């Protein structure tokens, strides 16, 4: 299987149409072959017009792997060093840091600031809710999560259920939090995700 992946990636690198490579990467991820999808996206990094999006996509896929969080954060930090105004990248990096307990006060401040500027953009609002939660402001966190006409909650449920469950639980929505937690099934969690759930959803609570 490894040889086949390498052949496909080399073929992608030789192609002249990035759209075809993006399509192949999407199909690979849908099949569950994340290694191939990451390899194809890395091939797109060599295309100047696709570099930023390809690097971001690689980081997103690495985030889905328990042992890929460190690599994802490194990739996002690398992106920010070259394009410091990429707020989408900054938001994703800050959320990872918050979940994994590697954030500083400046990360919390940045998350809140970005959410204030883009009040209708759900991904920023979810990160700000997490920032409020880890800063000891669970009620404010819940207000953010439940705001924006339900879009913030929907974004969190589908994109970051651990964050969603923790914020709901911290704000007193225990039943809703348990429902979200139940959707995670038996998927592996990082140490940061486990700690977040233990903190806000302790056993027997």
XYZ file of N, CA and C in Angstrom:
615
model
N 0.826 -1.206 0.000
C 0.000 0.000 0.000
C 0.864 1.260 0.000
N 1.981 1.218 0.707
C 2.875 2.362 0.765
C 3.429 2.713 -0.600
N 3.797 1.693 -1.404
C 4.327 1.938 -2.749
C 3.272 2.576 -3.641
N 2.036 2.115 -3.515
C 0.954 2.673 -4.319
C 0.736 4.140 -3.965
N 0.766 4.439 -2.656
C 0.604 5.826 -2.233
C 1.688 6.701 -2.846
N 2.941 6.234 -2.801
C 4.055 7.019 -3.323
C 3.891 7.266 -4.822
N 3.414 6.246 -5.546
C 3.203 6.405 -6.984
C 2.137 7.462 -7.262
N 1.067 7.436 -6.465
C -0.006 8.404 -6.649
C 0.462 9.812 -6.327
N 1.252 9.941 -5.271
C 1.754 11.259 -4.875
C 2.709 11.810 -5.925
N 3.604 10.955 -6.436
C 4.536 11.394 -7.480
C 3.774 11.796 -8.742
N 2.721 11.054 -9.051
C 1.909 11.395 -10.217
C 1.237 12.754 -10.015
N 0.798 12.999 -8.764
C 0.161 14.281 -8.452
C 1.144 15.427 -8.603
N 2.377 15.200 -8.178
C 3.405 16.240 -8.274
C 3.695 16.602 -9.736
N 3.510 15.629 -10.626
C 3.803 15.867 -12.037
C 2.625 16.470 -12.794
N 1.456 16.513 -12.152
C 0.270 17.011 -12.839
C 0.300 18.536 -12.957
N -0.371 19.029 -13.982
C -0.403 20.470 -14.173
C -1.675 21.111 -13.647
N -2.651 20.289 -13.249
C -3.943 20.824 -12.825
C -4.158 20.582 -11.330
N -3.982 21.604 -10.483
C -4.171 21.436 -9.042
C -5.572 20.961 -8.674
N -6.573 21.342 -9.487
C -7.950 20.951 -9.188
C -8.092 19.432 -9.157
N -7.397 18.759 -10.056
C -7.460 17.296 -10.084
C -6.832 16.695 -8.826
N -5.742 17.301 -8.376
C -5.071 16.799 -7.173
C -5.951 17.029 -5.943
N -6.583 18.212 -5.882
C -7.500 18.478 -4.768
C -8.621 17.445 -4.744
N -9.142 17.118 -5.913
C -10.237 16.140 -6.005
C -9.767 14.771 -5.523
N -8.558 14.376 -5.925
C -8.020 13.082 -5.494
C -7.787 13.057 -3.979
N -7.317 14.184 -3.438
C -7.083 14.268 -1.996
C -8.393 14.156 -1.226
N -9.423 14.830 -1.736
C -10.735 14.775 -1.088
C -11.296 13.361 -1.118
N -11.147 12.698 -2.261
C -11.643 11.324 -2.384
C -10.888 10.385 -1.448
N -9.571 10.599 -1.313
C -8.764 9.758 -0.430
C -9.194 9.927 1.015
N -9.465 11.168 1.413
C -9.900 11.403 2.797
C -11.267 10.788 3.049
N -12.161 10.888 2.069
C -13.492 10.293 2.215
C -13.409 8.785 2.369
N -12.398 8.165 1.708
C -12.207 6.711 1.836
C -11.551 6.341 3.156
N -11.061 7.331 3.874
C -10.383 7.059 5.137
C -8.887 6.908 5.003
N -8.358 7.154 3.802
C -6.918 7.049 3.585
C -6.293 8.424 3.812
N -6.174 8.804 5.081
C -5.683 10.143 5.408
C -4.222 10.328 5.032
N -3.440 9.256 5.097
C -2.024 9.366 4.727
C -1.861 9.786 3.271
N -2.648 9.181 2.396
C -2.594 9.547 0.984
C -3.095 10.976 0.792
N -4.176 11.330 1.468
C -4.727 12.676 1.342
C -3.703 13.723 1.766
N -2.995 13.464 2.868
C -1.969 14.392 3.337
C -0.838 14.481 2.315
N -0.427 13.335 1.780
C 0.642 13.321 0.783
C 0.283 14.109 -0.458
N -0.968 13.989 -0.906
C -1.420 14.721 -2.079
C -1.451 16.225 -1.809
N -1.908 16.602 -0.615
C -1.932 18.028 -0.269
C -0.521 18.583 -0.157
N 0.399 17.769 0.336
C 1.786 18.235 0.415
C 2.367 18.452 -0.982
N 1.899 17.663 -1.938
C 2.343 17.874 -3.310
C 1.871 19.233 -3.815
N 0.700 19.666 -3.360
C 0.155 20.957 -3.785
C 0.883 22.134 -3.150
N 1.609 21.873 -2.068
C 2.366 22.940 -1.418
C 3.379 23.549 -2.388
N 3.818 22.745 -3.374
C 4.812 23.213 -4.341
C 4.224 24.198 -5.354
N 2.887 24.294 -5.384
C 2.226 25.221 -6.312
C 1.979 26.531 -5.565
N 2.636 27.624 -5.955
C 2.537 28.882 -5.204
C 1.108 29.315 -4.878
N 0.213 29.181 -5.859
C -1.165 29.636 -5.653
C -1.927 28.746 -4.671
N -1.433 27.547 -4.445
C -2.132 26.591 -3.585
C -1.426 26.387 -2.240
N -0.264 26.997 -2.060
C 0.588 26.692 -0.897
C -0.119 26.885 0.434
N -0.720 28.048 0.636
C -1.330 28.347 1.937
C -2.464 27.378 2.243
N -3.386 27.222 1.286
C -4.532 26.339 1.513
C -4.082 24.896 1.712
N -3.087 24.455 0.954
C -2.598 23.081 1.071
C -1.978 22.844 2.446
N -1.176 23.784 2.918
C -0.567 23.645 4.243
C -1.632 23.634 5.333
N -2.634 24.474 5.181
C -3.719 24.508 6.156
C -4.488 23.193 6.164
N -4.717 22.641 4.987
C -5.445 21.370 4.893
C -4.649 20.240 5.532
N -3.325 20.230 5.321
C -2.476 19.215 5.956
C -2.576 19.325 7.470
N -2.506 20.549 7.982
C -2.596 20.761 9.427
C -3.945 20.292 9.966
N -5.029 20.582 9.220
C -6.362 20.154 9.655
C -6.448 18.633 9.741
N -5.891 17.948 8.755
C -5.951 16.483 8.765
C -5.070 15.911 9.866
N -3.926 16.536 10.128
C -3.072 16.083 11.224
C -3.761 16.273 12.560
N -4.565 17.322 12.674
C -5.291 17.596 13.915
C -6.227 16.450 14.266
N -6.745 15.785 13.242
C -7.683 14.680 13.469
C -7.004 13.448 14.049
N -5.676 13.396 13.993
C -4.940 12.258 14.530
C -4.422 12.595 15.929
N -4.612 11.683 16.863
C -4.176 11.917 18.244
C -2.701 12.257 18.305
N -1.891 11.544 17.516
C -0.442 11.774 17.555
C -0.001 12.829 16.545
N -0.968 13.527 15.959
C -0.614 14.519 14.954
C -0.746 15.959 15.417
N -1.164 16.164 16.684
C -1.396 17.523 17.161
C -0.135 18.379 17.143
N 0.978 17.812 17.577
C 2.230 18.585 17.608
C 2.629 19.011 16.203
N 2.488 18.088 15.246
C 2.811 18.408 13.869
C 1.877 19.456 13.297
N 0.600 19.376 13.668
C -0.369 20.354 13.193
C -0.030 21.744 13.716
N 0.315 21.829 14.998
C 0.664 23.131 15.575
C 1.920 23.696 14.925
N 2.888 22.826 14.652
C 4.121 23.271 13.998
C 3.820 23.797 12.593
N 2.929 23.106 11.881
C 2.569 23.528 10.528
C 1.858 24.872 10.545
N 0.959 25.052 11.499
C 0.236 26.309 11.597
C 1.162 27.461 11.991
N 2.079 27.184 12.908
C 3.044 28.211 13.303
C 3.933 28.605 12.126
N 4.284 27.613 11.300
C 5.079 27.890 10.111
C 4.315 28.780 9.141
N 3.024 28.508 8.985
C 2.194 29.337 8.123
C 2.132 30.771 8.625
N 1.952 30.919 9.924
C 1.842 32.258 10.494
C 3.131 33.046 10.376
N 4.259 32.348 10.405
C 5.533 33.056 10.283
C 5.675 33.716 8.920
N 5.045 33.101 7.908
C 5.119 33.670 6.566
C 3.954 34.579 6.228
N 2.803 34.284 6.807
C 1.601 35.083 6.549
C 0.938 35.404 7.890
N 1.502 36.349 8.650
C 1.024 36.615 10.011
C -0.409 37.126 10.103
N -1.014 37.535 8.991
C -2.367 38.069 9.048
C -3.431 37.031 8.658
N -3.031 35.796 8.558
C -4.000 34.744 8.236
C -4.799 34.387 9.494
N -5.905 35.076 9.690
C -6.673 34.888 10.920
C -7.261 33.487 11.036
N -7.593 32.861 9.899
C -8.133 31.498 9.941
C -7.094 30.534 10.525
N -5.851 30.698 10.102
C -4.766 29.864 10.619
C -4.536 30.165 12.090
N -4.513 31.446 12.432
C -4.298 31.842 13.827
C -5.383 31.277 14.745
N -6.620 31.320 14.264
C -7.736 30.801 15.053
C -7.566 29.310 15.327
N -7.193 28.563 14.296
C -7.041 27.106 14.468
C -5.897 26.784 15.417
N -4.806 27.527 15.296
C -3.658 27.305 16.165
C -4.014 27.621 17.614
N -4.699 28.731 17.829
C -5.075 29.112 19.194
C -5.990 28.060 19.807
N -6.942 27.562 19.017
C -7.854 26.549 19.581
C -7.101 25.280 19.966
N -6.149 24.868 19.128
C -5.342 23.695 19.470
C -4.571 23.927 20.766
N -3.974 25.102 20.891
C -3.223 25.419 22.105
C -4.128 25.401 23.331
N -5.320 25.954 23.197
C -6.259 25.986 24.318
C -6.668 24.574 24.735
N -6.949 23.741 23.747
C -7.360 22.362 24.055
C -6.228 21.585 24.713
N -5.031 21.762 24.202
C -3.899 20.983 24.689
C -3.202 21.614 25.898
N -3.730 22.737 26.398
C -3.159 23.370 27.579
C -1.815 24.016 27.332
N -1.572 24.464 26.108
C -0.287 25.076 25.768
C -0.446 26.552 25.421
N -1.525 27.149 25.870
C -1.817 28.543 25.549
C -1.251 29.491 26.604
N -1.129 30.732 26.197
C -0.741 31.794 27.102
C -1.825 32.849 27.122
N -1.704 33.868 27.982
C -2.717 34.933 28.055
C -2.936 35.628 26.710
N -1.859 35.723 25.922
C -1.982 36.388 24.629
C -2.887 35.616 23.672
N -2.941 34.289 23.823
C -3.799 33.473 22.965
C -5.272 33.717 23.302
N -5.564 33.798 24.588
C -6.937 34.079 25.021
C -7.372 35.446 24.509
N -6.501 36.428 24.672
C -6.821 37.789 24.229
C -7.045 37.837 22.722
N -6.217 37.127 21.958
C -6.344 37.118 20.499
C -7.647 36.455 20.072
N -8.015 35.364 20.739
C -9.260 34.663 20.404
C -10.467 35.567 20.630
N -10.478 36.254 21.744
C -11.595 37.146 22.065
C -11.645 38.316 21.087
N -10.483 38.852 20.752
C -10.425 39.979 19.828
C -10.940 39.590 18.442
N -10.505 38.443 17.933
C -10.952 38.012 16.607
C -12.458 37.769 16.592
N -12.985 37.216 17.686
C -14.423 36.968 17.766
C -15.201 38.272 17.819
N -14.657 39.276 18.463
C -15.326 40.580 18.529
C -15.375 41.254 17.163
N -14.329 41.039 16.368
C -14.264 41.646 15.044
C -15.196 40.923 14.066
N -15.250 39.591 14.186
C -16.080 38.778 13.273
C -17.186 38.099 14.076
N -18.164 38.884 14.480
C -19.191 38.385 15.397
C -20.091 37.313 14.792
N -20.177 37.256 13.472
C -21.062 36.279 12.844
C -20.306 35.069 12.298
N -19.007 35.025 12.526
C -18.209 33.914 11.995
C -18.049 32.854 13.075
N -18.764 31.752 12.915
C -18.866 30.734 13.951
C -17.526 30.153 14.420
N -16.576 29.808 13.520
C -15.311 29.235 13.998
C -14.579 30.116 15.008
N -14.604 31.445 14.793
C -13.950 32.344 15.732
C -14.718 32.411 17.053
N -16.043 32.353 16.960
C -16.862 32.411 18.173
C -16.660 31.169 19.048
N -16.501 30.016 18.405
C -16.278 28.773 19.162
C -14.938 28.826 19.885
N -13.913 29.312 19.212
C -12.606 29.420 19.860
C -12.654 30.408 21.014
N -13.360 31.510 20.829
C -13.495 32.486 21.910
C -14.254 31.892 23.094
N -15.247 31.052 22.804
C -15.983 30.397 23.894
C -15.050 29.499 24.698
N -14.192 28.770 24.001
C -13.223 27.912 24.697
C -12.247 28.768 25.505
N -11.831 29.894 24.933
C -10.918 30.791 25.644
C -11.551 31.292 26.935
N -12.828 31.661 26.874
C -13.542 32.100 28.076
C -13.625 30.968 29.104
N -13.885 29.758 28.598
C -14.021 28.617 29.505
C -12.737 28.363 30.276
N -11.615 28.267 29.572
C -10.350 27.957 30.239
C -9.864 29.123 31.088
N -10.453 30.303 30.887
C -10.103 31.467 31.699
C -10.991 31.579 32.934
N -11.847 30.561 33.145
C -12.700 30.559 34.322
C -13.966 31.374 34.171
N -14.446 31.506 32.920
C -15.672 32.260 32.661
C -16.679 31.375 31.920
N -17.163 30.329 32.575
C -18.044 29.377 31.886
C -19.367 29.967 31.409
N -19.932 30.922 32.144
C -21.208 31.516 31.716
C -21.020 32.325 30.441
N -19.930 33.090 30.404
C -19.644 33.864 29.198
C -19.352 32.946 28.020
N -18.681 31.832 28.321
C -18.377 30.855 27.266
C -19.659 30.287 26.670
N -20.615 29.959 27.537
C -21.885 29.405 27.070
C -22.653 30.422 26.234
N -22.631 31.676 26.650
C -23.324 32.722 25.893
C -22.783 32.808 24.466
N -21.469 32.712 24.340
C -20.866 32.740 23.005
C -21.274 31.513 22.199
N -21.228 30.347 22.829
C -21.535 29.105 22.129
C -22.984 29.083 21.645
N -23.883 29.630 22.448
C -25.301 29.576 22.102
C -25.759 30.785 21.296
N -24.831 31.677 20.978
C -25.184 32.862 20.212
C -25.156 32.624 18.716
N -25.360 33.714 17.972
C -25.250 33.675 16.515
C -26.313 32.784 15.867
N -27.499 32.802 16.459
C -28.612 32.071 15.854
C -28.429 30.567 15.773
N -27.637 30.013 16.677
C -27.419 28.568 16.695
C -26.269 28.108 15.824
N -25.684 29.011 15.038
C -24.602 28.613 14.128
C -23.331 28.234 14.888
N -23.072 28.915 15.994
C -21.864 28.604 16.764
C -21.942 27.190 17.346
N -23.101 26.872 17.900
C -23.292 25.547 18.488
C -23.186 24.462 17.427
N -23.788 24.695 16.279
C -23.726 23.714 15.181
C -22.286 23.511 14.725
N -21.531 24.604 14.622
C -20.126 24.528 14.231
C -19.331 23.701 15.226
N -19.563 23.936 16.521
C -18.828 23.211 17.564
C -19.210 21.742 17.596
N -20.489 21.453 17.459
C -20.947 20.060 17.498
C -20.311 19.227 16.392
N -20.234 19.805 15.202
C -19.719 19.046 14.069
C -18.199 19.100 13.969
N -17.607 20.219 14.326
C -16.168 20.387 14.124
C -15.299 20.116 15.329
N -15.832 20.329 16.524
C -15.021 20.158 17.738
C -15.914 19.746 18.899
N -16.452 18.513 18.861
C -17.412 18.102 19.881
C -16.862 18.108 21.309
N -15.563 17.902 21.474
C -14.982 17.950 22.824
C -15.133 19.351 23.394
N -14.799 20.352 22.601
C -14.954 21.737 23.031
C -16.422 22.042 23.299
N -17.277 21.591 22.414
C -18.716 21.824 22.558
C -19.234 21.240 23.872
N -18.894 19.984 24.146
C -19.366 19.326 25.364
C -18.829 20.017 26.611
N -17.573 20.409 26.584
C -16.963 21.053 27.752
C -17.620 22.391 28.052
N -17.857 23.193 27.002
C -18.478 24.503 27.215
C -19.918 24.347 27.693
N -20.647 23.416 27.104
C -22.024 23.168 27.548
C -22.057 22.739 29.011
N -21.186 21.825 29.368
C -21.145 21.341 30.750
C -20.753 22.458 31.711
N -19.742 23.233 31.313
C -19.301 24.333 32.168
C -20.383 25.359 32.389
N -21.258 25.537 31.391
C -22.338 26.508 31.506
C -23.599 25.945 32.136
N -23.545 24.681 32.573
C -24.691 24.095 33.252
C -25.627 23.304 32.369
N -25.310 23.172 31.106
C -26.149 22.386 30.192
C -25.678 20.932 30.194
N -25.819 20.282 31.330
C -25.260 18.935 31.517
C -25.856 17.916 30.549
N -27.167 17.934 30.397
C -27.818 16.949 29.520
C -27.375 17.123 28.078
N -27.326 18.374 27.625
C -26.888 18.646 26.260
C -25.429 18.240 26.074
N -24.622 18.466 27.113
C -23.201 18.102 27.042
C -23.034 16.597 26.903
N -23.802 15.844 27.664
C -23.721 14.383 27.592
C -24.158 13.877 26.223
N -25.135 14.547 25.642
C -25.612 14.151 24.315
C -24.509 14.342 23.276
N -23.822 15.480 23.351
C -22.729 15.736 22.415
C -21.597 14.751 22.642
N -21.295 14.506 23.909
C -20.215 13.564 24.217
C -20.539 12.180 23.664
N -21.798 11.812 23.687
C -22.199 10.507 23.173
C -21.969 10.352 21.684
N -21.934 11.469 20.957
C -21.714 11.384 19.512
C -20.255 11.088 19.158
N -19.363 11.210 20.136
C -17.939 10.981 19.859
C -17.606 9.501 19.718
N -18.478 8.653 20.253
C -18.210 7.223 20.184
C -16.943 6.862 20.932
N -16.160 5.995 20.346
C -14.936 5.529 21.010
C -13.685 6.113 20.359
N -13.834 7.215 19.667
C -12.664 7.780 18.989
C -11.616 8.183 20.015
N -10.343 7.976 19.697
C -9.282 8.323 20.637
C -9.208 9.819 20.878
N -8.854 10.185 22.099
C -8.739 11.588 22.479
C -7.301 11.907 22.849
N -6.900 13.140 22.625
C -5.573 13.556 23.055
C -5.591 13.781 24.558
N -4.423 13.926 25.145
C -4.354 14.172 26.583
C -5.042 15.479 26.937
N -4.927 16.470 26.064
C -5.581 17.749 26.317
C -7.093 17.627 26.281
N -7.612 16.877 25.328
C -9.056 16.678 25.239
C -9.571 15.927 26.461
N -8.836 14.907 26.877
C -9.236 14.154 28.066
C -9.276 15.054 29.296
N -8.246 15.880 29.440
C -8.173 16.771 30.594
C -9.324 17.777 30.586
N -9.682 18.253 29.404
C -10.776 19.215 29.287
C -12.100 18.582 29.717
N -12.326 17.362 29.298
C -13.563 16.672 29.669
C -13.578 16.306 31.146
N -12.452 15.875 31.668
C -12.379 15.538 33.098
C -12.637 16.784 33.939
N -12.104 17.916 33.500
C -12.272 19.166 34.246
C -13.716 19.608 34.278
N -14.410 19.512 33.145
C -15.766 20.068 33.057
C -16.873 19.021 33.078
N -16.497 17.761 32.851
C -17.480 16.677 32.903
C -16.946 15.511 33.717
N -16.623 15.744 34.998
C -16.052 14.671 35.815
C -17.045 13.520 36.008
N -16.504 12.330 36.131
C -17.359 11.143 36.319
C -18.211 11.294 37.571
N -19.484 10.951 37.417
C -20.371 10.993 38.573
C -20.968 12.350 38.842
N -20.650 13.328 37.987
C -21.195 14.666 38.219
C -22.642 14.764 37.731
